[in-house]
XYZ file of C-alpha atoms in Angstrom:
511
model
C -118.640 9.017 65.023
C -117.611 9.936 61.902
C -119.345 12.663 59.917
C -118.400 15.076 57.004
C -120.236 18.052 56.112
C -119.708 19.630 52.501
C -118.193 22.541 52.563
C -119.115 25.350 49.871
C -116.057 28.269 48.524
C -114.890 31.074 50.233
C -116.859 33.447 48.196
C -120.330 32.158 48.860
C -119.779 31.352 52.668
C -118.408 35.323 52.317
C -122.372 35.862 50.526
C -124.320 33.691 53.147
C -122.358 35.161 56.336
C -123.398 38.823 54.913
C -127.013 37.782 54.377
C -127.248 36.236 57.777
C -125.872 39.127 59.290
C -128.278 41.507 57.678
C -131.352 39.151 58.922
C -130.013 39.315 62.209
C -129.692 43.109 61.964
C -132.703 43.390 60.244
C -136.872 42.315 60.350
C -139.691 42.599 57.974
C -138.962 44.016 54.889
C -135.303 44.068 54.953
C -135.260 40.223 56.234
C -137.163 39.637 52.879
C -134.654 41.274 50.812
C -131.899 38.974 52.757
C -133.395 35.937 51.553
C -133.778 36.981 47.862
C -130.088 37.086 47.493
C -129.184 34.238 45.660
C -125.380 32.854 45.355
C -124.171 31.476 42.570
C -124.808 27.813 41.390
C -123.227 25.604 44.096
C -121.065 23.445 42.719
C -120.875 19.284 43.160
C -119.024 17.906 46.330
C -118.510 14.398 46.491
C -120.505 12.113 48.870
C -117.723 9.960 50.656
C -117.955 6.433 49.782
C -117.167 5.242 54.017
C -120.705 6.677 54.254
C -122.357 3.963 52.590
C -123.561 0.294 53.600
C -124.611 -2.084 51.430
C -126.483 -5.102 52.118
C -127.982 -7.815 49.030
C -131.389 -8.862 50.064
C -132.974 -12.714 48.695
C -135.663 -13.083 46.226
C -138.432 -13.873 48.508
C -141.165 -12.693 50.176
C -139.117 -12.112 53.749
C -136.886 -10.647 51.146
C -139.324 -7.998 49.924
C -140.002 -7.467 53.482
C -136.903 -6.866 54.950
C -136.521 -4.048 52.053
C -139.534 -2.443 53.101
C -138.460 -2.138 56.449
C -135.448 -0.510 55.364
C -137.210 1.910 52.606
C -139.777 3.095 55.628
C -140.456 6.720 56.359
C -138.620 7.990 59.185
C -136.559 5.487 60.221
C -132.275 5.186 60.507
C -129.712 2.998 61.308
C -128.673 -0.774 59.873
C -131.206 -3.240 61.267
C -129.341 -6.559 61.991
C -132.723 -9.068 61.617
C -135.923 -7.758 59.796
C -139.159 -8.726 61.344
C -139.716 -11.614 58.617
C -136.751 -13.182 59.911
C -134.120 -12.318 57.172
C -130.454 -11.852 58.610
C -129.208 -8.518 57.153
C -125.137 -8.684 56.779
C -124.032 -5.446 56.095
C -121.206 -4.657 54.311
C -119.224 -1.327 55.406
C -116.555 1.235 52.725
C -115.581 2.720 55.913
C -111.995 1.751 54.098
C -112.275 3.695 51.057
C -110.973 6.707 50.952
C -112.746 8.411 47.922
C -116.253 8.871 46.369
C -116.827 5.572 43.943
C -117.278 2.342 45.149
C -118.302 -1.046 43.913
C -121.804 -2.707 43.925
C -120.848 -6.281 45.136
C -121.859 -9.134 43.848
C -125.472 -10.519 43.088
C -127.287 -12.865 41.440
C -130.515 -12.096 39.344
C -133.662 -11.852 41.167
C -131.844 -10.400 44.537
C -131.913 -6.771 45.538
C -128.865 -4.820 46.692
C -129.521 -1.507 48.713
C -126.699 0.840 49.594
C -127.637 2.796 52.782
C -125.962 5.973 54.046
C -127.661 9.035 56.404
C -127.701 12.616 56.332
C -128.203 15.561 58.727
C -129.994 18.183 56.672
C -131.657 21.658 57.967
C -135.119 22.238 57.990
C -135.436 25.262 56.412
C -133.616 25.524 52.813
C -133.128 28.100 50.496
C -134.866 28.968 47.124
C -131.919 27.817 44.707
C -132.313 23.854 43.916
C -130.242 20.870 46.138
C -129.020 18.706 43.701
C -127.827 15.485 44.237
C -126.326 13.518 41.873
C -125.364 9.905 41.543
C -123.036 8.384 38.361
C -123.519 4.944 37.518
C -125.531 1.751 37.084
C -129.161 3.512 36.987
C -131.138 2.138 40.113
C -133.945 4.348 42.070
C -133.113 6.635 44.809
C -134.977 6.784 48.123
C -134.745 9.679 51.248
C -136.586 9.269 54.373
C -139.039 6.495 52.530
C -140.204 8.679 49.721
C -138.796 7.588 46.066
C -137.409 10.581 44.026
C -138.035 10.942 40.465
C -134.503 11.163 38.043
C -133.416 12.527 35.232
C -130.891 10.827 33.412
C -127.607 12.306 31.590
C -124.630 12.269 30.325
C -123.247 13.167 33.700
C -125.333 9.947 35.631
C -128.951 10.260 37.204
C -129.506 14.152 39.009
C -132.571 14.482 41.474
C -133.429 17.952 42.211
C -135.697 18.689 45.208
C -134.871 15.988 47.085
C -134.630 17.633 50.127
C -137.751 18.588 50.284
C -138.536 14.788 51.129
C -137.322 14.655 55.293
C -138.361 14.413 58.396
C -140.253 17.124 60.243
C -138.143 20.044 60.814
C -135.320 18.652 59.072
C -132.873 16.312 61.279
C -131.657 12.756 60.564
C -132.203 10.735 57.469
C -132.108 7.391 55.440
C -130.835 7.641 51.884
C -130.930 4.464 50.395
C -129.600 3.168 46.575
C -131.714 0.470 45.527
C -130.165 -1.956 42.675
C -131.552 -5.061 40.987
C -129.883 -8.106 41.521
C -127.060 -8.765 38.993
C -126.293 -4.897 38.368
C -122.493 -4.092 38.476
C -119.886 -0.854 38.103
C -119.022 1.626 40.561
C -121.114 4.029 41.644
C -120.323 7.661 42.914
C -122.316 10.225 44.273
C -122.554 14.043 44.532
C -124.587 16.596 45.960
C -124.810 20.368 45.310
C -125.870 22.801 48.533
C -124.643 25.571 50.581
C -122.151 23.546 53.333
C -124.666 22.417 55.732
C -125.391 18.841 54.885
C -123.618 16.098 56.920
C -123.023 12.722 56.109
C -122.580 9.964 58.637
C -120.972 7.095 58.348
C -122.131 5.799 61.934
C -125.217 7.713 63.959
C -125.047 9.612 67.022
C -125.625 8.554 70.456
C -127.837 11.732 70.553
C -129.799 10.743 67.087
C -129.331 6.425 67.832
C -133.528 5.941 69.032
C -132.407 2.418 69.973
C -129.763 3.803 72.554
C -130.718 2.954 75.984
C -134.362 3.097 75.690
C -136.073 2.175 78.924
C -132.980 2.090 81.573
C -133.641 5.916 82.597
C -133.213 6.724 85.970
C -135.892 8.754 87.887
C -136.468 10.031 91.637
C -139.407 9.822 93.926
C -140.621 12.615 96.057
C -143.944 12.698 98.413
C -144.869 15.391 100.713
C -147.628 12.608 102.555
C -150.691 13.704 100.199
C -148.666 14.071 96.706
C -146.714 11.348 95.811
C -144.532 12.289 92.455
C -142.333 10.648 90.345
C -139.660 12.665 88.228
C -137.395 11.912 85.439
C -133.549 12.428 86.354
C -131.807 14.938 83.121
C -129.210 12.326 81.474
C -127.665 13.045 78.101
C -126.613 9.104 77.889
C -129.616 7.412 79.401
C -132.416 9.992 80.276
C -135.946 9.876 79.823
C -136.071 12.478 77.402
C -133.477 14.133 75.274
C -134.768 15.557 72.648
C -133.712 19.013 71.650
C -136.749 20.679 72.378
C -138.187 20.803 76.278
C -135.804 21.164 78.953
C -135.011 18.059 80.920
C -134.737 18.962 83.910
C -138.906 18.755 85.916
C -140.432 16.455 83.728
C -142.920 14.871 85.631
C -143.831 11.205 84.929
C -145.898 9.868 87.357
C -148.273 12.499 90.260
C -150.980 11.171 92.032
C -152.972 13.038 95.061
C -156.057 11.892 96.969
C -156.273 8.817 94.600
C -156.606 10.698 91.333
C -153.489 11.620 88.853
C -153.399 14.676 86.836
C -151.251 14.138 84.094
C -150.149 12.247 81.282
C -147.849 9.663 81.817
C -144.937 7.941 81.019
C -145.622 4.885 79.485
C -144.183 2.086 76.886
C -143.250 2.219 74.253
C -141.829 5.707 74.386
C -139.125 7.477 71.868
C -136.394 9.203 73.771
C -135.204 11.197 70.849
C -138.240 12.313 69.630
C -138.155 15.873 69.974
C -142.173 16.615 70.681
C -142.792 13.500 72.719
C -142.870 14.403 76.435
C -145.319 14.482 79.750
C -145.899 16.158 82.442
C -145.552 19.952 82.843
C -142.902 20.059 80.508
C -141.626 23.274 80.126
C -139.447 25.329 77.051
C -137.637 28.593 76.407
C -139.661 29.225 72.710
C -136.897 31.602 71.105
C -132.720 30.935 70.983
C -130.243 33.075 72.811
C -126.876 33.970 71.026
C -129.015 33.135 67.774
C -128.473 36.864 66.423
C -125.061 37.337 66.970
C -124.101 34.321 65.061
C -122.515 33.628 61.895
C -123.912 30.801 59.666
C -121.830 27.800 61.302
C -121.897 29.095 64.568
C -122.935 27.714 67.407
C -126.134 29.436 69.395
C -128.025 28.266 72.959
C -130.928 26.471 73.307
C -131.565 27.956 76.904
C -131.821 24.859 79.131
C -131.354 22.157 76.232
C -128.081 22.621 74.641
C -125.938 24.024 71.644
C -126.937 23.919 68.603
C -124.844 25.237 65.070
C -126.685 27.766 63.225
C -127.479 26.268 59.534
C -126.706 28.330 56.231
C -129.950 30.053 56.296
C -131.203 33.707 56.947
C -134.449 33.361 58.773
C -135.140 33.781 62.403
C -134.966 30.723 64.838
C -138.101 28.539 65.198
C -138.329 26.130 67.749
C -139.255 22.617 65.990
C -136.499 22.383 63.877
C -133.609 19.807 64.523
C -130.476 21.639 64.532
C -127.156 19.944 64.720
C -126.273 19.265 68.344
C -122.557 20.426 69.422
C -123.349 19.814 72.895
C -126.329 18.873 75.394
C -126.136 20.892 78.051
C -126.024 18.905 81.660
C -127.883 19.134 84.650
C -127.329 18.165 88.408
C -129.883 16.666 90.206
C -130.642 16.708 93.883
C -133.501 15.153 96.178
C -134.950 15.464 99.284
C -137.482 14.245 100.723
C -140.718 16.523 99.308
C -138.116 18.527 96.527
C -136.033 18.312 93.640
C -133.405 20.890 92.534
C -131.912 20.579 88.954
C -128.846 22.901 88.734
C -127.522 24.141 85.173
C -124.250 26.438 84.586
C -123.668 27.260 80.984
C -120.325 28.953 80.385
C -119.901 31.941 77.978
C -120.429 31.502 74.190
C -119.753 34.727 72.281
C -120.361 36.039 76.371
C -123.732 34.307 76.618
C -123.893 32.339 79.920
C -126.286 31.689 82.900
C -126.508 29.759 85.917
C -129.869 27.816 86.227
C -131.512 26.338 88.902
C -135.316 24.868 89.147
C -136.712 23.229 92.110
C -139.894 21.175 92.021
C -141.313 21.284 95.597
C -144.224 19.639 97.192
C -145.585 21.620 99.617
C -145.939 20.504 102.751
C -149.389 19.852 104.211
C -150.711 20.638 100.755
C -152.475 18.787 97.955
C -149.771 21.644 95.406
C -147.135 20.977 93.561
C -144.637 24.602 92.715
C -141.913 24.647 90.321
C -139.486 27.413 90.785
C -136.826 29.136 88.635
C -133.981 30.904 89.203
C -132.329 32.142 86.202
C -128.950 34.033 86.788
C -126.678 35.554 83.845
C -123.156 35.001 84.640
C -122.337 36.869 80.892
C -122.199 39.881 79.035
C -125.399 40.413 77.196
C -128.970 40.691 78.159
C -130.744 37.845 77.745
C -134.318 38.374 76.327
C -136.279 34.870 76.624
C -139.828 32.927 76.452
C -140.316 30.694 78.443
C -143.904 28.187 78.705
C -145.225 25.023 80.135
C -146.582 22.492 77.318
C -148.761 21.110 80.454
C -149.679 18.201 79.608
C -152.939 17.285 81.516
C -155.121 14.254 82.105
C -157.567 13.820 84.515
C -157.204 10.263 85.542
C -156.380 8.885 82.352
C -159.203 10.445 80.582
C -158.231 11.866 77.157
C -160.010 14.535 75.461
C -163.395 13.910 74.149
C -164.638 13.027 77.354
C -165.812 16.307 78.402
C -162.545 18.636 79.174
C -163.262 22.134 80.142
C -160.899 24.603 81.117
C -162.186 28.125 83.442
C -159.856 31.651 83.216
C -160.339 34.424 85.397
C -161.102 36.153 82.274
C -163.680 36.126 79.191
C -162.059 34.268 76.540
C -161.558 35.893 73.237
C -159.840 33.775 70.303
C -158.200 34.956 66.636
C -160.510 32.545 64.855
C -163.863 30.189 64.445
C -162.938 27.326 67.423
C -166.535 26.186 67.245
C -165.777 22.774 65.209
C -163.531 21.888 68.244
C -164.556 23.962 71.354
C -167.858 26.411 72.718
C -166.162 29.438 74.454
C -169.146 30.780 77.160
C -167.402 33.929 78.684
C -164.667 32.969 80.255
C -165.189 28.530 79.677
C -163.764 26.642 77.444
C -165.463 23.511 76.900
C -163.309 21.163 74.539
C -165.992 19.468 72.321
C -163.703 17.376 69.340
C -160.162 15.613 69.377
C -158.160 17.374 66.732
C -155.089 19.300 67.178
C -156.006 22.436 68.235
C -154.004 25.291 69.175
C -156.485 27.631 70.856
C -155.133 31.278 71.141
C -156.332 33.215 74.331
C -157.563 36.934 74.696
C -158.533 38.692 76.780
C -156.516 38.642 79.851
C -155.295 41.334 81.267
C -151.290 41.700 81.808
C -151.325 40.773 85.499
C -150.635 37.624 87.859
C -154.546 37.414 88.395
C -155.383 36.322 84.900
C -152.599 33.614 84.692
C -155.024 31.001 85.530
C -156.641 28.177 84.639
C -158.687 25.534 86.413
C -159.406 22.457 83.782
C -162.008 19.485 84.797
C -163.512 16.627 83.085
C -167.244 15.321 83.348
C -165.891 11.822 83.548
C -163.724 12.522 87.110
C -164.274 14.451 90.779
C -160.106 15.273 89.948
C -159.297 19.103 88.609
C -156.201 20.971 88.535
C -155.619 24.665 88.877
C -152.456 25.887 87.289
C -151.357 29.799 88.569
C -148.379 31.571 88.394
C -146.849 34.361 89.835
C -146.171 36.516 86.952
C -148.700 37.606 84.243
C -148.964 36.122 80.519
C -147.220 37.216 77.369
C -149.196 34.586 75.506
C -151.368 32.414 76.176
C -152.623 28.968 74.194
C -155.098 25.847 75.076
C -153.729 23.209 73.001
C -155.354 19.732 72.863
C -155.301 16.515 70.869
C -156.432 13.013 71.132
C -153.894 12.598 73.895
C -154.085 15.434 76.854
C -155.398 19.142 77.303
C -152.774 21.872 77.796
C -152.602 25.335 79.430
C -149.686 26.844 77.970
C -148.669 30.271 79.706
C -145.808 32.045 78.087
C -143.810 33.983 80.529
C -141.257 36.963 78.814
C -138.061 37.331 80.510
C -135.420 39.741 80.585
C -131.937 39.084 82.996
C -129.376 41.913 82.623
C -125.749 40.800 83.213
C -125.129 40.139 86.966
C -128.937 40.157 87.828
C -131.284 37.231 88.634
C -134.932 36.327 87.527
C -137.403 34.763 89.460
C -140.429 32.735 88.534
C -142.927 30.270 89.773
C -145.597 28.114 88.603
C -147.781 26.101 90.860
C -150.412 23.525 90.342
C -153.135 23.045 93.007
C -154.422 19.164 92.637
C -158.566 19.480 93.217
C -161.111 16.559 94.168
C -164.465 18.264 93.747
C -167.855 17.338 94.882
C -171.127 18.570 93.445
């Protein structure tokens, strides 16, 4: 894989590295002030020709088509055959050394498209990204969305265009589009802080066409739950995105006849970062995030290292850093259980040792998953950890008369009454839209970390419970699955180990 990432002067890395470290240092007002510092004008790096591809498309209709399919939103990589049939032979710079290169040859009537990618952060600063391209004047596309130009003496600049990406930054298609005939050499530049990347070949870790349905999984049944589980594999796994941890992601669980959550089915993305099932589970906040400089790498506890982008905000958890390593797991069965093991070693003196079992218990219609988190380093680590639980009772999406019970009565932030009817302490889920439902009014003890969710439609419920009490607490539901998300706050000292389970009781009720 070969990427380059512009790199900025001395003097403004100097600028950025002392405004991240007084964000880290600093919150509220003073973070403010940290972002209001502006550098001076970044100047023009060139954009290294071997990024580029270039392909010349026919006049026809499959023509027209094929170029759609390469100008569409959220897509990368060099398709070989479009879906109208059209053969697309590629044509690679990786042999040119410099910035310009040459259009190649075409007659009138054809298109030419030149087709490169780019890494970008998702949060940017206030001062404009330009990007800059010197020659024939043709229109300029990133991630599907065509930019509007303004022509000079020094070629055709587009400010803003970063603004047009993918959610939470990540991967993206530039393309050059040409008319046929057009000739010269064409060159482009781009002004930002040092954080862009531009590859001239994608990623296993970013490649969604990279072993898509050969993951491996493992079967477990205690003789009443019968579970299926996905096996954590940076190559070929299930899931490996850089969000939810890999390791207990349940695909398949059935009990008594009924299943209880949503499940893995085709087609599926591997790399999409929000895409998962099961009682998929996340530490919310970084560790090693404060302590680093801008180009530094920080954890992603249970996911991986990630390189902390020329920005001075705090972390947030949807955004697709760039990946300097996914962090491995081993995996081992028995007959009713599943232990994933994970030993990070120290970064800046952040390290752990991780271990989660998922257990079936025996003689029991339950399912437990159980942590073990260990730090093998030097500083505390302060952490979040929740369960995006992704529930559906027998298949039945929301809208078919979800309800979810706490041992509490259910206060909110806001007006849910478009989209839910709180009576004390039941929720009963009444529209489809994404919904993030805040809960108050739990109390913080074990007791109150409970929820039992139904549907009118099924005799199945499940009853999630923990052992620890709630730091926060969310229903969150869509047109796809209702989830109880408990937020557990954890704090391991060097040497010492924290302990935490959550267990889900699989009901078959008769009225």
């Amino acid at each position: 894989m070969r990427s380059t990432r512009l790199r900025q002067p001395a003097t403004i890395r100097k600028a950025l590295r002392v405004a991240a470290t007084i964000a880290a240092a600093s919150t509220g007002v003073l973070a403010a002030m940290a972002d209001e510092i502006k550098p001076p004008p970044w100047p023009y790096a060139t954009v290294p020709a071997a990024i580029w591809r270039t392909v010349t498309l026919p006049a026809t209709p499959e023509g027209k088509a094929a170029s759609d399919e390469v100008l569409a939103k959220d897509t990368i990589g060099w398709p070989h055959v479009s879906t109208s049939g059209v053969k697309l032979q590629w044509h690679s710079n990786s042999k040119i050394a410099g910035s310009s290169f040459k259009i190649p040859a075409s007659k009138a009537g054809e298109m030419v498209l030149v087709v490169g990618h780019i890494h970008s952060p998702a949060v940017y600063r206030a001062q404009p990204y330009l990007f800059r391209v010197t020659g024939p004047r043709g229109d300029v596309y990133v991630n599907g969305n065509l930019l509007s130009v303004k022509s000079s003496k020094d070629g055709v600049t587009i400010s803003e265009w970063h603004t047009h990406k993918t959610r939470g930054g990540g991967l993206n298609r530039v393309v050059l589009k040409f008319a046929g005939g057009t000739t010269g050499q064409v060159k482009a530049e781009l002004a930002e802080p040092g954080d862009i990347r531009f590859l001239s070949t994608i990623p296993a870790n970013f490649d969604p066409a990279r072993h898509v349905g050969d993951f491996k999984t493992v079967s477990i049944t205690n003789g009443i739950v019968n579970a299926e589980l996905a096996v954590p594999d940076n190559e070929r796994g299930y899931y490996r995105g850089n969000r939810f941890e890999q390791a207990g992601i349940v695909l398949h669980l059935s009990s008594g006849g009924h299943t209880y959550f949503l499940e893995a089915k085709p087609p599926y993305a591997p790399l999409n970062s929000h895409a998962s099932v099961g009682p998929a589970e996340e530490f919310f906040d970084a560790i090693a995030w404060d302590d680093a400089m801008v180009g530094e790498p920080f954890i992603k506890l249970g996911v991986g290292l990630f390189e902390r982008p020329f920005d001075v905000i705090s972390h947030a958890w949807y955004n697709n850093y760039w990946p300097l390593q996914q962090f491995s797991w081993s995996t081992k069965a028995t007959a009713n259980t599943v232990e994933f093991v994970q030993d990070v070693p120290p970064v800046r003196g952040w390290a752990y040792h991780y271990v989660k079992r998922v257990v079936l218990v025996p003689g029991k219609s339950i399912m437990r998953i159980e942590h073990e988190l260990t730090n093998t380093g030097t500083h505390t680590i302060n952490g979040e950890q929740y369960a995006h639980n992704w529930v559906t009772l027998d298949g039945m999406g929301p809208g078919r008369g979800y309800s979810a019970t706490f041992p509490f009565k259910v206060t909110t932030d806001k007006d849910y009454s478009k989209v839910a009817n709180i009576e004390g302490s039941l929720v009963r889920v009444i529209g489809t839209d994404t919904t993030n439902l805040k809960l108050f009014g739990w109390e913080p003890k074990a007791s109150d970390n409970e929820a039992v969710i139904r549907c009118a439609g099924t005799p199945a419920a499940i009853k999630i419970s923990h052992d620890f009490p709630l730091s926060a607490g969310t229903l969150f539901f869509n047109d796809t699955a209702i989830c109880f998300e408990p937020f557990h706050a954890i704090t391991v000292r060097p040497g010492e180990t924290a302990k935490w389970t959550r267990q889900y009781e699989f009901l078959v009720e008769t009225h």
